[in-house]
Amino acid sequence: MTTTRWAILGPGDIGGWFARALPGSAHGTLHAVGSTDPGRAADFAALHGAPVTGSYDELLARDDIDAVYISTVNTTHADLAVAALQAGKAVLCEKPVAPTLAEVERVLAQAAGSGLPFVEAYKHRFGPFARALDAVVADHEVGSALRLRASFGFVAGERSGRLFDPALAGGAILDVGGYPVSLAVGLAAAAGLDPADLVLTAAAGRIGDTGVDEHATATVSAHGFTAEVACSIVTELPRSATLSGSGGSIELPDVFGSRAASAASFTVRAGAGDRVVEPATVDPFAAEADAVSLALLDGRTEAAEVPWAHSRAIARLLDQWRAGLGG
C-alpha cells in the first residue's frame, strides 16, 4: 500500500511519543507538524525529521497530507477533527475526543459525512494484548456475571495548568477516567453486550478548590455486567484490573501498558487451572497509526479496535460520571 503521510497537530509531549513511534509503524511516515506557535512547530519538526510545518489551517489545506494526529488540549479536539475531516484527512484523535457526548456526536457525524476514518486513540485497545483479552472473554473462559475492577491514578505536580483548569476540561475523569471506562466498554462488548446499554449507576468523588474533579469512583452496569472504576490526579492508583466471573477470573496487573509498549501478559484463573497469556507487545502509538492506515486502505470509516459505538458509550459514561460529581 502507499505510505500514509501524517501531520501532527499539537507538538507537545504526547505528540513526541507519536512522532518517535511512526518510524516503527508499517505504513506511516511523519510529513508535517502544525502548531499555533511557528517556532515550536519548527523545533519539533527539526527534532523528528518532518519536512513541512505550518499553522493548522495551512496544513489542512495541503494535498500531501493523508492523516492527522490530534494531540492538543481536550477542548480543541472536536473543532480540529471536524476541520481535518472536511479537508479530506483521516483523523486519529487523542482521548477523549471531546469533553461532552454532544461534541463527540458532531465529530462522528462529520466523519460519516466525509466517508473518512476517525479513530479515538485509547492506546491499550490496539495490538495483540487487547485481541487476546477480548477472545478469552468472548469464549466465556471465566463464565458469566462478569465484574470488572479497574483504576488509573497518579499524583500531578503543582495544582496548575491544564489538569486543574475547568476551562480546559481538566480533572481526573477526562484525563485518566477514560482508561478504565474504555476498558469496561471494550470488555462488555467482547462479552456480547451492546455498549449503548451500559449505564452509570453510582458516582462519588472530590471536586478540588480549582473546580475540577481530583479523585472519582463510579459503577457502570448492564445485563449482569458490572464495572467498578476509579481515577485520580492527586493519588497513585494501580493501573491494573481484575475481571471476575461465575467460572473464574482474569488478573491484569498492567492492563494499560506504557507509552512505549503494550501490556505483556495476563493470567486466566479458571477450572482448568491458571494460564498465563503472553501476547506479543507492540508500540501502541505505531499500532494506532497503522489502524488508521489500514482503514484508509480498506475504505472504512472506523477501526475495529475503538469503533464509534465504543467512543459514543465512553463519552456518554464520562458525561454521566462528571454530572454525578457536579463537574
XYZ file of C-alpha atoms in Angstrom:
327
model
C 0.000 0.000 0.000
C 1.036 3.609 -0.322
C 2.570 5.297 2.695
C 0.288 7.354 4.933
C 1.700 10.861 5.232
C 0.959 12.118 8.737
C 0.715 15.578 10.225
C 0.882 16.053 13.982
C -1.366 18.844 15.218
C -0.017 19.786 18.630
C 3.767 19.318 19.064
C 3.733 18.546 22.775
C 4.792 15.609 24.910
C 2.200 13.148 23.575
C 2.876 14.305 20.028
C 6.512 13.471 20.618
C 5.657 9.891 21.531
C 3.667 9.565 18.319
C 6.487 11.047 16.245
C 9.032 8.642 17.716
C 6.707 5.685 17.105
C 5.904 6.377 13.442
C 9.206 5.015 12.054
C 8.247 1.687 13.618
C 4.817 1.618 12.027
C 4.215 -0.485 8.940
C 2.576 2.210 6.841
C 3.156 5.714 8.223
C 5.682 8.490 7.953
C 5.817 11.896 9.626
C 5.416 14.575 6.975
C 4.258 17.713 8.778
C 3.865 19.434 12.136
C 1.221 22.032 12.906
C 1.002 24.469 15.797
C -0.308 27.891 16.772
C 3.352 28.676 17.563
C 5.528 28.594 14.390
C 8.759 28.339 16.362
C 7.526 25.404 18.374
C 6.411 23.603 15.216
C 9.777 24.228 13.564
C 11.750 22.945 16.547
C 9.616 19.816 16.799
C 9.837 19.153 13.057
C 13.610 19.517 13.096
C 13.876 17.101 16.011
C 11.721 14.444 14.374
C 12.588 14.931 10.708
C 9.341 16.371 9.359
C 9.869 18.429 6.167
C 6.745 20.619 6.498
C 5.453 22.955 9.215
C 2.658 25.464 9.404
C -0.499 26.562 11.151
C -3.382 24.133 11.448
C -5.238 25.781 8.568
C -2.147 25.787 6.362
C -1.544 22.068 6.867
C -5.168 21.083 6.376
C -5.173 22.924 3.032
C -2.273 20.815 1.702
C -2.749 17.890 -0.672
C 0.315 15.991 0.520
C -1.106 15.055 3.944
C -3.272 11.943 4.276
C -3.970 11.812 8.010
C -3.623 13.952 11.108
C -2.891 13.031 14.698
C -4.542 15.472 17.110
C -2.686 15.853 20.395
C -3.774 19.310 21.506
C -5.745 20.098 24.690
C -9.108 18.348 25.084
C -11.227 21.415 24.360
C -9.719 21.851 20.871
C -10.043 18.254 19.651
C -13.527 18.456 18.176
C -13.023 21.603 16.105
C -9.706 20.344 14.729
C -11.148 16.917 13.944
C -14.116 18.399 12.084
C -11.856 20.745 10.123
C -9.486 17.914 9.220
C -12.309 15.658 8.048
C -13.790 18.490 5.992
C -10.358 18.925 4.417
C -10.256 15.273 3.384
C -7.879 13.952 6.034
C -8.238 10.807 8.134
C -8.087 11.535 11.860
C -6.501 9.831 14.847
C -7.578 11.840 17.882
C -6.150 11.607 21.366
C -8.639 10.638 24.015
C -11.078 11.947 24.908
C -12.489 13.056 21.566
C -14.188 15.937 23.369
C -15.413 16.895 26.843
C -19.071 16.094 26.031
C -21.064 13.492 24.141
C -22.689 16.232 22.055
C -19.282 17.287 20.729
C -18.316 13.670 20.050
C -21.509 13.204 18.036
C -20.651 16.308 15.997
C -17.277 14.812 15.089
C -18.713 11.410 14.216
C -21.402 12.993 12.056
C -18.692 14.801 10.100
C -16.662 11.604 9.743
C -19.711 9.769 8.438
C -20.460 12.580 6.004
C -16.868 12.741 4.819
C -16.519 8.978 4.493
C -13.102 9.078 6.154
C -11.569 7.197 9.083
C -11.925 8.726 12.518
C -10.304 6.829 15.407
C -10.085 7.636 19.108
C -6.641 6.828 20.496
C -7.188 4.640 23.547
C -3.783 3.008 23.207
C -4.487 -0.125 25.265
C -7.100 -1.221 22.732
C -4.575 -1.588 19.906
C -2.435 -4.681 19.370
C -2.351 -8.383 20.261
C -2.939 -7.874 24.006
C -6.421 -6.435 23.560
C -7.328 -9.064 20.952
C -6.207 -11.898 23.230
C -8.096 -10.484 26.215
C -11.268 -9.989 24.190
C -11.016 -13.571 22.914
C -10.852 -15.001 26.445
C -13.931 -13.014 27.415
C -15.806 -13.898 24.220
C -15.062 -17.591 24.774
C -16.584 -17.357 28.293
C -13.472 -18.848 29.867
C -14.325 -17.218 33.197
C -18.075 -17.636 32.821
C -20.785 -15.014 33.035
C -21.943 -12.372 35.548
C -18.721 -10.501 34.881
C -17.427 -7.929 37.384
C -14.543 -5.616 36.477
C -12.443 -3.597 38.894
C -10.070 -1.135 37.242
C -8.307 2.096 38.129
C -5.822 4.669 36.864
C -4.415 7.380 39.099
C -1.291 9.462 39.594
C -0.064 12.401 41.635
C 0.174 15.522 39.489
C 2.801 18.133 40.198
C 1.655 21.625 41.041
C -2.074 22.275 41.014
C -1.981 24.450 37.944
C -2.091 24.170 34.179
C -4.419 22.111 32.002
C -5.181 19.374 34.522
C -6.546 21.810 37.091
C -8.280 24.238 34.726
C -12.051 23.754 34.250
C -11.947 25.940 31.116
C -9.582 23.395 29.514
C -11.705 20.400 30.553
C -9.262 19.430 33.278
C -9.836 16.908 36.024
C -9.264 13.229 36.653
C -12.284 11.882 34.796
C -11.435 13.422 31.425
C -7.689 12.871 31.827
C -7.465 9.279 33.061
C -11.008 8.168 33.906
C -11.492 7.217 30.285
C -8.952 4.420 30.638
C -10.964 2.196 33.000
C -14.246 3.250 31.366
C -12.975 2.352 27.889
C -11.736 -0.966 29.266
C -15.210 -1.642 30.651
C -16.836 -0.742 27.329
C -14.456 -2.984 25.391
C -14.877 -5.984 27.692
C -18.645 -5.606 27.820
C -18.685 -5.640 24.020
C -16.417 -8.704 23.969
C -18.900 -10.423 26.281
C -21.632 -9.803 23.708
C -23.295 -6.756 25.259
C -24.261 -3.615 23.401
C -22.130 -0.743 24.789
C -25.182 1.505 24.413
C -26.832 -0.459 27.241
C -24.141 0.417 29.787
C -25.308 2.935 32.381
C -23.629 4.701 35.268
C -25.331 3.503 38.459
C -23.171 5.224 41.091
C -20.636 8.046 41.269
C -18.568 9.613 44.018
C -15.509 11.814 44.237
C -13.961 15.081 45.222
C -14.007 18.458 43.480
C -10.879 20.464 44.351
C -10.553 24.158 45.036
C -9.733 24.849 41.380
C -13.118 23.445 40.367
C -12.056 20.175 38.734
C -12.661 16.616 39.872
C -9.454 15.390 41.501
C -10.476 11.867 42.510
C -13.537 9.892 41.449
C -15.128 6.456 41.542
C -18.078 5.052 39.627
C -20.040 1.894 38.907
C -21.137 1.007 35.379
C -23.625 -1.804 34.738
C -25.683 -3.630 32.105
C -27.360 -7.056 31.926
C -25.266 -8.741 34.640
C -22.025 -6.964 33.734
C -20.650 -4.578 36.363
C -17.547 -2.381 36.340
C -16.196 -0.529 39.362
C -13.797 2.157 38.156
C -11.626 4.784 39.821
C -9.371 7.613 38.705
C -7.263 10.324 40.319
C -4.811 13.123 39.597
C -3.859 13.518 43.272
C -3.403 9.889 44.381
C -1.451 6.968 42.970
C -3.857 4.200 41.974
C -2.975 0.819 40.487
C -3.041 0.754 36.689
C -4.376 -2.759 36.885
C -7.661 -4.601 36.618
C -9.406 -7.801 37.668
C -12.285 -9.349 35.764
C -14.218 -11.914 37.806
C -16.934 -14.202 36.540
C -19.025 -17.186 37.529
C -16.260 -19.547 36.396
C -13.024 -17.801 37.364
C -11.126 -14.558 36.951
C -8.606 -12.695 34.825
C -5.784 -10.808 36.534
C -4.422 -7.868 34.551
C -1.510 -6.376 36.501
C -0.572 -3.766 33.873
C -3.642 -3.631 31.685
C -2.995 -0.233 30.088
C 0.685 -0.790 29.306
C 3.020 2.160 28.879
C 3.521 4.806 26.220
C 6.355 2.699 24.807
C 4.842 -0.781 24.893
C 1.522 -2.556 25.222
C 0.901 -4.768 28.240
C 2.826 -8.029 28.205
C 0.688 -10.605 29.995
C -2.420 -11.519 31.934
C -3.427 -14.573 33.961
C -6.605 -16.564 33.476
C -7.715 -18.417 36.616
C -10.430 -20.915 35.759
C -11.475 -24.503 36.378
C -8.659 -25.936 34.279
C -6.071 -24.103 36.401
C -4.084 -20.935 35.960
C -2.960 -19.967 32.475
C -0.618 -17.082 31.694
C -1.291 -15.415 28.354
C 1.667 -13.534 26.865
C 0.704 -11.771 23.616
C 3.331 -10.025 21.526
C 3.938 -6.463 22.658
C 3.765 -3.523 20.282
C 4.401 0.203 20.324
C 0.839 1.409 20.928
C 1.267 4.662 19.002
C 2.553 2.794 15.942
C -0.359 0.359 16.241
C -2.824 3.246 16.345
C -1.279 4.791 13.245
C -1.421 1.508 11.362
C -5.080 1.010 12.320
C -5.884 4.321 10.613
C -3.738 3.465 7.585
C -5.499 0.130 7.131
C -8.898 1.784 7.440
C -7.868 4.225 4.708
C -6.688 1.361 2.514
C -9.915 -0.592 3.009
C -12.207 2.414 2.617
C -13.501 2.063 6.181
C -14.519 4.948 8.421
C -13.924 3.019 11.663
C -11.225 0.888 13.262
C -12.290 -2.319 14.976
C -10.115 -1.506 17.986
C -12.230 1.518 19.005
C -15.361 1.609 16.844
C -17.644 4.626 17.005
C -20.156 2.790 19.181
C -17.431 2.492 21.804
C -16.455 6.165 21.540
C -20.127 7.121 21.959
C -20.541 4.889 25.010
C -17.332 6.141 26.613
C -18.307 9.785 26.085
C -21.811 9.222 27.469
C -20.496 7.464 30.569
C -17.881 10.151 31.181
C -20.648 12.764 30.851
C -22.730 10.903 33.415
C -19.761 10.460 35.732
C -18.908 14.165 35.714
C -22.565 15.100 36.184
C -22.749 12.743 39.152
C -19.975 14.763 40.810
C -21.329 18.111 39.699
C -18.363 18.520 37.314
